[in-house]
Amino acid sequence: MRDYDFVVIGSGIAGLTFAIKAAKHGRVAILTKRKGADSNTAWAQGGVACVTSDEDSFDLHICDTIEAGAGLCDPGAVETVVKEGPARIRELVELGLQFDQRDISGHREFDLGREGGHSKRRVLHVHDLTGHEIETTLLRAARSSPNIELLENHMAVDLITAAKLGFATEDHCLGVYVLDEVSGTVETLRSDRLVVATGGCGKVYLYTTNPAVATGDGVAMAWRAGAVIANMEFIQFHPTCLFHPLATSFLISEAVRGEGGILRNRKGEDFMSRAHPKGALAPRDIVARAIDAEMKRTGAQCVYLDITHRSREFLQERFPNIYETCLRNGIDMAEEPIPVVPAAHYQCGGIKTDINGATSLPGLYAIGEVACTGLHGANRLASNSLLEGLVVAHRACEAIVRHRPPAHPAGSLSLPEWVAGDTQDVDELVVIYHNWDEIRRLMWDYVGIVRTDKRLQRASARLRNLQREIQEFYWNFRITVDLLELRNLATTAALIVDSALSRKESRGLHYTMDYPEMDECLRRDTLLSVAS
Ligand code: SIN
């Protein structure tokens, strides 16, 4: 058993920011199931929405966020994130991050991008590689801190709680079991300050803009530990993922539409200008649904994003990553429209927390995409999430250090080691891969952009069976990352379906043909827990 003052699970923007700050107060372990840089953050293209210009204001950013959130944002959370954002951006700059700038009347200012739902240009970016640059900057700072131990290839298995150990006290998180993928052993890490920062769950869906690590691990683990989970029905589908067999999951940033990109059908018609006054820059849920409808109407496999009116030089400078990736796949975006489809992109719900990352389970904190602070409501405003990761990680560290929980009686006891039981090695990986594919396909077909009760019920029934099969498999075989991810994927998928089934209206990202209107009487969060 190893002891840490803080254990952080996940190495994206939120986890690293927290760890760097917490390292000033004690020893920190960061667990990451692949390499340090394998996170959703590293894939973020668009940037960080933050008020930095005299032409913008906190009020405007707050209004845009609340409007996108379709009645479910927590106004206090929105105000906090928006107003504390600039200070956190300054810290990133002090760590060496260089956001793009441009000359304005003889002095340098941030070159601000525009994205859907924003009434002003306010997105700080580093070309179209913003997340990659943020990840590199934070990892460098974390690696140089003597108080931080970065445990790569270590995957959290389950949280250890007082209730699970049978202590007759108030429940409390005490630590975590961790699979060391290299040795194949499960270790016990003890800490009464455990921070889940595992990101989202895009891999629950067949098509996603997320990297392979986004398997809903944090939500599934917190759920099993008894924490409250909120608003999982609100999965954001990004309207423009590259449609190409060799480059699945490659995002074409909304910033391309911010710079004038037009969405066209195969006849070349600008169908978004018919669908919404803001055209291709309408809120994401509307654009994704309009594309889905257009594809269904015309029988096409994709639509097209046309930015050919901008010069090649501009595109190469502003979007080097997108330009090169398209070119490598035979698409010259300066000359021809880019084929695109919607794909699962962001989990707006998650482990329910306050604005300091505290969950319903004492000792357990959640920050970043895995958490539901109330900022996003029923639909996240583009580029608000990196900002949230920075602000809430900072606040969580301050709050945890300020209010150290009273020593739990179990805190001094040694925790039981993981019992592997009479398990054998998996000899038929095909079963895991089959179940994995089945979940992702059924979620795409039955729990996608447009839903019905009948499809949701079908998904629910199949997922229950799958969960039973996985549980059987899990107990009979020695655990592996594939098996753990499959178990988490199935749990997260079931939480999405249960949440969607319980919302009998259409709101934000949850659109159902059975209840196509928003119902003011149902303006409340969907809360689920093992106990409910
Ligand atoms: C994008 O670049 O389009 C993604 C930005 C975001 O999802 O916040």
Short mmCIF file of C-alpha atoms in Angstrom, two decimals, residues 12 53 63 117 121 136 159 188 297 318 396 427 440 451:
data_model
loop_
_atom_site.label_atom_id
_atom_site.label_comp_id
_atom_site.label_asym_id
_atom_site.label_seq_id
_atom_site.Cartn_x
_atom_site.Cartn_y
_atom_site.Cartn_z
CA GLY A 12 -5.64 16.33 -18.86
CA SER A 53 -10.94 42.10 -24.89
CA CYS A 63 -25.47 35.36 -21.18
CA GLY A 117 -23.15 30.56 -29.74
CA ARG A 121 -14.76 36.84 -30.61
CA THR A 136 2.66 20.03 -23.21
CA LEU A 159 -12.54 3.49 -5.45
CA THR A 188 -3.69 -0.10 -3.23
CA ARG A 297 -33.44 13.53 -46.16
CA ARG A 318 -4.66 29.53 -38.92
CA ALA A 396 -10.77 22.47 -5.73
CA ASP A 427 -8.11 -16.58 -23.57
CA ARG A 440 -20.82 1.58 -29.35
CA ARG A 451 -34.06 9.71 -29.74
#
